[in-house]
PDB file of C-alpha atoms in Angstrom:
ATOM      1  CA  MET A   9      25.445  24.425   4.831  1.00 40.00           C
ATOM      2  CA  HIS A  10      29.557  23.359   4.074  1.00 46.00           C
ATOM      3  CA  THR A  11      29.698  20.081   2.025  1.00 44.00           C
ATOM      4  CA  ARG A  12      32.291  17.858   1.473  1.00 50.00           C
ATOM      5  CA  ASP A  13      33.171  15.249  -0.411  1.00 49.00           C
ATOM      6  CA  GLY A  14      32.600  12.890   2.605  1.00 54.00           C
ATOM      7  CA  VAL A  15      31.067  14.838   5.084  1.00 51.00           C
ATOM      8  CA  ARG A  16      27.896  17.305   4.827  1.00 51.00           C
ATOM      9  CA  ILE A  17      27.885  19.389   7.657  1.00 49.00           C
ATOM     10  CA  SER A  18      24.158  22.241   8.486  1.00 48.00           C
ATOM     11  CA  ARG A  19      24.462  24.812  10.099  1.00 48.00           C
ATOM     12  CA  ARG A  20      21.149  25.104  10.989  1.00 47.00           C
ATOM     13  CA  ALA A  21      19.709  25.454  14.510  1.00 46.00           C
ATOM     14  CA  THR A  22      17.711  22.869  16.268  1.00 46.00           C
ATOM     15  CA  THR A  23      15.095  23.773  18.749  1.00 56.00           C
ATOM     16  CA  PHE A  24      16.909  21.477  21.397  1.00 48.00           C
ATOM     17  CA  PRO A  25      17.687  22.390  24.544  1.00 65.00           C
ATOM     18  CA  ILE A  26      20.861  22.032  23.759  1.00 88.00           C
ATOM     19  CA  THR A  27      23.086  22.095  20.336  1.00 88.00           C
ATOM     20  CA  VAL A  28      26.475  20.395  20.397  1.00 87.00           C
ATOM     21  CA  ARG A  29      28.002  20.732  17.093  1.00 92.00           C
ATOM     22  CA  PRO A  30      31.512  18.847  15.468  1.00 94.00           C
ATOM     23  CA  THR A  31      34.729  20.321  15.705  1.00 94.00           C
ATOM     24  CA  PRO A  32      36.763  21.553  12.949  1.00 95.00           C
ATOM     25  CA  ALA A  33      38.662  18.135  13.237  1.00 97.00           C
ATOM     26  CA  ASP A  34      35.450  16.192  13.726  1.00 96.00           C
ATOM     27  CA  VAL A  35      34.579  17.096  10.449  1.00 96.00           C
ATOM     28  CA  ALA A  36      38.016  15.972   9.188  1.00 96.00           C
ATOM     29  CA  ILE A  37      38.359  12.475  10.229  1.00 96.00           C
ATOM     30  CA  ALA A  38      34.827  11.970   9.762  1.00 96.00           C
ATOM     31  CA  ASP A  39      34.937  12.563   6.371  1.00 95.00           C
ATOM     32  CA  ALA A  40      38.927  11.366   5.879  1.00 96.00           C
ATOM     33  CA  ILE A  41      36.971   7.648   6.589  1.00 95.00           C
ATOM     34  CA  ALA A  42      33.822   8.375   4.814  1.00 94.00           C
ATOM     35  CA  ARG A  43      36.566   8.883   1.798  1.00 94.00           C
ATOM     36  CA  ASN A  44      38.875   5.766   2.772  1.00 94.00           C
ATOM     37  CA  THR A  45      36.630   3.309   4.170  1.00 93.00           C
ATOM     38  CA  ALA A  46      35.532  -0.565   2.675  1.00 94.00           C
ATOM     39  CA  PRO A  47      33.381  -2.509   3.651  1.00 95.00           C
ATOM     40  CA  ALA A  48      34.946  -4.984   4.515  1.00 96.00           C
ATOM     41  CA  PRO A  49      36.794  -3.181   7.224  1.00 94.00           C
ATOM     42  CA  GLU A  50      33.606  -1.596   8.364  1.00 94.00           C
ATOM     43  CA  GLN A  51      32.615  -5.134   8.337  1.00 94.00           C
ATOM     44  CA  ILE A  52      35.257  -5.783  11.507  1.00 95.00           C
ATOM     45  CA  ALA A  53      34.471  -2.747  12.982  1.00 94.00           C
ATOM     46  CA  ARG A  54      30.783  -2.810  13.079  1.00 93.00           C
ATOM     47  CA  GLY A  55      30.850  -7.010  14.866  1.00 95.00           C
ATOM     48  CA  LEU A  56      33.321  -5.066  17.098  1.00 95.00           C
ATOM     49  CA  THR A  57      31.887  -2.334  18.822  1.00 95.00           C
ATOM     50  CA  TRP A  58      29.227  -4.644  19.960  1.00 94.00           C
ATOM     51  CA  GLY A  59      31.944  -5.585  22.956  1.00 93.00           C
ATOM     52  CA  ALA A  60      30.811  -2.245  23.875  1.00 94.00           C
ATOM     53  CA  ASP A  61      27.232  -2.461  23.566  1.00 94.00           C
ATOM     54  CA  GLU A  62      25.547  -1.701  26.891  1.00 95.00           C
ATOM     55  CA  LYS A  63      23.677  -4.922  26.702  1.00 95.00           C
ATOM     56  CA  VAL A  64      27.105  -6.848  26.163  1.00 96.00           C
ATOM     57  CA  LEU A  65      28.263  -5.533  29.237  1.00 96.00           C
ATOM     58  CA  LEU A  66      25.006  -5.709  31.433  1.00 97.00           C
ATOM     59  CA  VAL A  67      24.779  -9.375  30.559  1.00 97.00           C
ATOM     60  CA  VAL A  68      28.846  -9.558  31.348  1.00 96.00           C
ATOM     61  CA  ALA A  69      28.581  -7.662  34.636  1.00 96.00           C
ATOM     62  CA  ALA A  70      25.369  -9.837  36.270  1.00 97.00           C
ATOM     63  CA  ALA A  71      27.096 -12.605  35.454  1.00 97.00           C
ATOM     64  CA  GLY A  72      30.797 -11.376  36.521  1.00 95.00           C
ATOM     65  CA  TRP A  73      28.418 -10.569  39.672  1.00 95.00           C
ATOM     66  CA  LEU A  74      26.815 -14.227  40.558  1.00 96.00           C
ATOM     67  CA  ALA A  75      30.231 -16.028  40.000  1.00 95.00           C
ATOM     68  CA  SER A  76      31.749 -13.390  42.634  1.00 94.00           C
ATOM     69  CA  ARG A  77      28.730 -14.041  45.348  1.00 93.00           C
ATOM     70  CA  GLY A  78      30.828 -16.809  47.864  1.00 89.00           C
ATOM     71  CA  ARG A  79      34.459 -15.339  46.862  1.00 92.00           C
ATOM     72  CA  SER A  80      36.716 -13.535  48.995  1.00 92.00           C
ATOM     73  CA  ALA A  81      35.558 -10.122  50.600  1.00 93.00           C
ATOM     74  CA  THR A  82      37.670  -9.097  47.313  1.00 93.00           C
ATOM     75  CA  VAL A  83      36.415 -10.601  44.790  1.00 93.00           C
ATOM     76  CA  GLN A  84      32.796  -9.652  45.723  1.00 94.00           C
ATOM     77  CA  ARG A  85      33.975  -6.206  46.548  1.00 95.00           C
ATOM     78  CA  ALA A  86      34.500  -5.855  43.212  1.00 95.00           C
ATOM     79  CA  GLY A  87      32.496  -7.906  41.878  1.00 95.00           C
ATOM     80  CA  ASN A  88      29.722  -4.984  43.187  1.00 95.00           C
ATOM     81  CA  HIS A  89      31.980  -2.737  42.156  1.00 96.00           C
ATOM     82  CA  ALA A  90      31.481  -3.770  38.074  1.00 96.00           C
ATOM     83  CA  LEU A  91      27.575  -3.988  38.719  1.00 97.00           C
ATOM     84  CA  LEU A  92      27.017  -0.547  40.131  1.00 97.00           C
ATOM     85  CA  VAL A  93      29.021   1.135  36.722  1.00 97.00           C
ATOM     86  CA  THR A  94      27.663  -0.656  33.971  1.00 97.00           C
ATOM     87  CA  VAL A  95      24.577   0.005  35.283  1.00 97.00           C
ATOM     88  CA  VAL A  96      25.226   3.595  36.216  1.00 97.00           C
ATOM     89  CA  ALA A  97      27.099   4.093  32.903  1.00 96.00           C
ATOM     90  CA  SER A  98      24.818   2.461  31.106  1.00 96.00           C
ATOM     91  CA  LEU A  99      21.999   4.820  32.088  1.00 95.00           C
ATOM     92  CA  LEU A 100      23.976   8.290  31.549  1.00 95.00           C
ATOM     93  CA  PRO A 101      24.322   8.263  27.759  1.00 93.00           C
ATOM     94  CA  HIS A 102      20.372   8.292  27.898  1.00 91.00           C
ATOM     95  CA  GLY A 103      20.232  10.216  30.382  1.00 90.00           C
ATOM     96  CA  LEU A 104      23.096  13.423  28.818  1.00 92.00           C
ATOM     97  CA  LYS A 105      20.549  12.376  25.062  1.00 88.00           C
ATOM     98  CA  LEU A 106      17.468  13.548  25.890  1.00 88.00           C
ATOM     99  CA  LEU A 107      19.775  17.037  26.853  1.00 90.00           C
ATOM    100  CA  PHE A 108      22.550  17.644  24.087  1.00 91.00           C
ATOM    101  CA  ASN A 109      20.972  16.892  20.628  1.00 91.00           C
ATOM    102  CA  GLN A 110      23.834  16.310  18.356  1.00 91.00           C
ATOM    103  CA  LEU A 111      23.516  14.962  14.784  1.00 91.00           C
ATOM    104  CA  ARG A 112      25.767  11.364  14.112  1.00 94.00           C
ATOM    105  CA  PRO A 113      28.304  11.694  11.519  1.00 93.00           C
ATOM    106  CA  ASP A 114      27.034   8.774   9.538  1.00 92.00           C
ATOM    107  CA  ARG A 115      23.823  10.388   8.500  1.00 90.00           C
ATOM    108  CA  LEU A 116      26.269  13.024   6.641  1.00 90.00           C
ATOM    109  CA  THR A 117      27.450  11.208   3.897  1.00 86.00           C
ATOM    110  CA  VAL A 118      26.835   9.578   0.531  1.00 90.00           C
ATOM    111  CA  ILE A 119      29.844   8.552  -0.018  1.00 90.00           C
ATOM    112  CA  GLY A 120      30.720   7.280   3.065  1.00 87.00           C
ATOM    113  CA  HIS A 121      27.904   4.095   3.079  1.00 89.00           C
ATOM    114  CA  VAL A 122      29.186   3.842   0.134  1.00 90.00           C
ATOM    115  CA  HIS A 123      32.409   3.046   0.771  1.00 90.00           C
ATOM    116  CA  GLY A 124      30.601   0.244   3.359  1.00 89.00           C
ATOM    117  CA  ILE A 125      29.259   3.064   7.038  1.00 92.00           C
ATOM    118  CA  PRO A 126      25.934   1.523   8.396  1.00 89.00           C
ATOM    119  CA  VAL A 127      23.500   3.285  10.299  1.00 91.00           C
ATOM    120  CA  SER A 128      24.247   3.905  13.595  1.00 88.00           C
ATOM    121  CA  GLY A 129      21.495   4.405  16.626  1.00 85.00           C
ATOM    122  CA  HIS A 130      18.814   7.670  16.444  1.00 88.00           C
ATOM    123  CA  ARG A 131      20.095   9.776  14.438  1.00 89.00           C
ATOM    124  CA  ASP A 132      20.782  12.556  16.953  1.00 89.00           C
ATOM    125  CA  ASP A 133      22.098  10.823  19.682  1.00 88.00           C
ATOM    126  CA  ALA A 134      25.709  10.866  18.912  1.00 89.00           C
ATOM    127  CA  PHE A 135      26.741  13.167  22.445  1.00 93.00           C
ATOM    128  CA  PRO A 136      28.813  11.819  24.386  1.00 94.00           C
ATOM    129  CA  SER A 137      29.311   7.795  22.887  1.00 94.00           C
ATOM    130  CA  GLY A 138      28.044   6.022  25.496  1.00 94.00           C
ATOM    131  CA  HIS A 139      29.850   2.169  24.211  1.00 96.00           C
ATOM    132  CA  ALA A 140      33.364   4.860  24.253  1.00 97.00           C
ATOM    133  CA  LEU A 141      31.740   6.028  28.188  1.00 97.00           C
ATOM    134  CA  HIS A 142      31.716   2.046  29.096  1.00 97.00           C
ATOM    135  CA  MET A 143      35.395   1.846  27.543  1.00 97.00           C
ATOM    136  CA  GLY A 144      36.824   4.501  29.714  1.00 97.00           C
ATOM    137  CA  ALA A 145      34.964   2.972  32.761  1.00 97.00           C
ATOM    138  CA  LEU A 146      36.936  -0.103  32.517  1.00 97.00           C
ATOM    139  CA  ALA A 147      39.951   1.893  31.235  1.00 97.00           C
ATOM    140  CA  SER A 148      39.597   3.150  34.645  1.00 97.00           C
ATOM    141  CA  ALA A 149      38.722   0.380  36.615  1.00 96.00           C
ATOM    142  CA  ALA A 150      41.680  -1.934  35.238  1.00 95.00           C
ATOM    143  CA  ALA A 151      43.571   0.302  37.024  1.00 94.00           C
ATOM    144  CA  ALA A 152      43.941  -1.521  40.075  1.00 92.00           C
ATOM    145  CA  LEU A 153      45.327  -4.179  37.996  1.00 92.00           C
ATOM    146  CA  PRO A 154      48.744  -6.700  37.507  1.00 93.00           C
ATOM    147  CA  THR A 155      50.465  -3.617  34.714  1.00 93.00           C
ATOM    148  CA  ARG A 156      50.113  -6.834  31.584  1.00 95.00           C
ATOM    149  CA  SER A 157      46.477  -7.867  32.476  1.00 94.00           C
ATOM    150  CA  ARG A 158      45.866  -3.290  32.939  1.00 95.00           C
ATOM    151  CA  ARG A 159      47.949  -3.046  29.862  1.00 96.00           C
ATOM    152  CA  ALA A 160      45.735  -5.397  27.576  1.00 97.00           C
ATOM    153  CA  ILE A 161      42.377  -4.387  29.228  1.00 97.00           C
ATOM    154  CA  GLN A 162      43.267  -0.516  28.137  1.00 97.00           C
ATOM    155  CA  ALA A 163      43.787  -1.445  25.219  1.00 97.00           C
ATOM    156  CA  VAL A 164      41.396  -3.507  23.558  1.00 97.00           C
ATOM    157  CA  ALA A 165      39.027  -0.294  25.231  1.00 97.00           C
ATOM    158  CA  VAL A 166      41.011   1.710  22.923  1.00 97.00           C
ATOM    159  CA  GLY A 167      40.649  -0.174  20.704  1.00 97.00           C
ATOM    160  CA  LEU A 168      36.878  -0.758  21.574  1.00 97.00           C
ATOM    161  CA  SER A 169      35.692   3.014  21.407  1.00 97.00           C
ATOM    162  CA  LEU A 170      38.037   3.585  18.724  1.00 97.00           C
ATOM    163  CA  THR A 171      35.282   1.865  16.820  1.00 96.00           C
ATOM    164  CA  ARG A 172      32.780   4.439  16.851  1.00 96.00           C
ATOM    165  CA  ILE A 173      35.057   7.251  14.877  1.00 96.00           C
ATOM    166  CA  ALA A 174      35.439   4.186  12.142  1.00 95.00           C
ATOM    167  CA  VAL A 175      31.835   3.354  11.381  1.00 95.00           C
ATOM    168  CA  LEU A 176      30.937   6.956  12.473  1.00 95.00           C
ATOM    169  CA  ALA A 177      28.092   6.478  14.677  1.00 94.00           C
ATOM    170  CA  HIS A 178      30.086   9.745  16.052  1.00 95.00           C
ATOM    171  CA  TRP A 179      31.724  12.212  15.977  1.00 96.00           C
ATOM    172  CA  ALA A 180      36.012  11.457  17.606  1.00 97.00           C
ATOM    173  CA  SER A 181      34.819  14.026  20.521  1.00 96.00           C
ATOM    174  CA  ASP A 182      31.974  12.126  21.282  1.00 96.00           C
ATOM    175  CA  VAL A 183      34.349   9.289  21.610  1.00 97.00           C
ATOM    176  CA  ALA A 184      36.962  11.943  23.981  1.00 97.00           C
ATOM    177  CA  ALA A 185      33.608  13.290  26.162  1.00 96.00           C
ATOM    178  CA  GLY A 186      32.490  10.035  27.018  1.00 96.00           C
ATOM    179  CA  PHE A 187      35.375   7.928  27.450  1.00 98.00           C
ATOM    180  CA  ALA A 188      36.527  10.292  30.720  1.00 98.00           C
ATOM    181  CA  LEU A 189      33.344  11.059  31.715  1.00 97.00           C
ATOM    182  CA  GLY A 190      33.061   6.850  31.710  1.00 97.00           C
ATOM    183  CA  ALA A 191      36.232   6.498  34.030  1.00 97.00           C
ATOM    184  CA  THR A 192      34.535   9.497  36.060  1.00 97.00           C
ATOM    185  CA  LEU A 193      32.269   7.865  36.842  1.00 97.00           C
ATOM    186  CA  GLU A 194      33.620   4.186  37.777  1.00 97.00           C
ATOM    187  CA  ARG A 195      36.679   7.116  40.100  1.00 96.00           C
ATOM    188  CA  LEU A 196      33.276   8.056  42.000  1.00 96.00           C
ATOM    189  CA  LEU A 197      31.682   4.934  42.058  1.00 96.00           C
ATOM    190  CA  ARG A 198      34.872   3.412  43.838  1.00 96.00           C
ATOM    191  CA  LEU A 199      33.732   6.130  46.950  1.00 94.00           C
ATOM    192  CA  TRP A 200      31.018   4.114  47.345  1.00 93.00           C
ATOM    193  CA  THR A 201      31.740   0.894  47.075  1.00 92.00           C
ATOM    194  CA  GLY A 202      35.345   1.068  48.062  1.00 91.00           C
ATOM    195  CA  TYR A 203      36.977  -0.674  44.992  1.00 93.00           C
ATOM    196  CA  PRO A 204      39.932  -1.165  44.633  1.00 89.00           C
ATOM    197  CA  ALA A 205      40.250  -1.741  48.425  1.00 78.00           C
ATOM    198  CA  GLY A 206      42.490  -5.587  49.008  1.00 69.00           C
ATOM    199  CA  MET A 207      44.018  -5.466  45.088  1.00 65.00           C
ATOM    200  CA  SER A 208      46.307  -2.382  45.362  1.00 53.00           C
ATOM    201  CA  GLN A 209      49.602  -4.748  47.046  1.00 50.00           C
ATOM    202  CA  ARG A 210      48.716  -7.286  44.906  1.00 49.00           C
ATOM    203  CA  SER A 211      49.029  -5.146  41.589  1.00 47.00           C
ATOM    204  CA  LYS A 212      51.619  -3.392  42.689  1.00 46.00           C
ATOM    205  CA  THR A 213      54.033  -6.583  43.701  1.00 46.00           C
ATOM    206  CA  ARG A 214      53.498  -7.903  40.435  1.00 47.00           C
TER     207      ARG A 214
END
């Protein structure tokens, strides 16, 4: 067993089919957060992280889809795409977490909890980050929007993803993997939905 002041890592093998272990960089980042955070920023991060929660995003996507009905073909296509991506991005992490087993960093710290780190989700569901997967898909979809909107949405997506590291719900590599997977998923689903036809040209002119 390898122990640090902030985060403790067990090297004992698990019986789960695929065990994903944090990298040395993951451990160093989690240890730094555990040592240096405080209750106030942790409460803020915990509140912000709900912005990337699948339940919230499903409600928003469903409302957007309903609002897009009866509008132009471009708007309806965007509504269809947003809903499909959100549904698939909600289901995919659950399937992956049946295949991969990784202990969350918040289960491996004492000092972190003293400093306000909360306890998140199921203990072995660190990989990949479902929140970051949603945000990667959002950032990818925003690429079709005008420059100012695109940059704002992508900044929010990255920021909300980072909150998962700040609350030690995920290792940094979990968030990076989830974000990349979400972006890839969004691009693949474009082949089905036809998004962003009718939007790209307008984006280039703004």
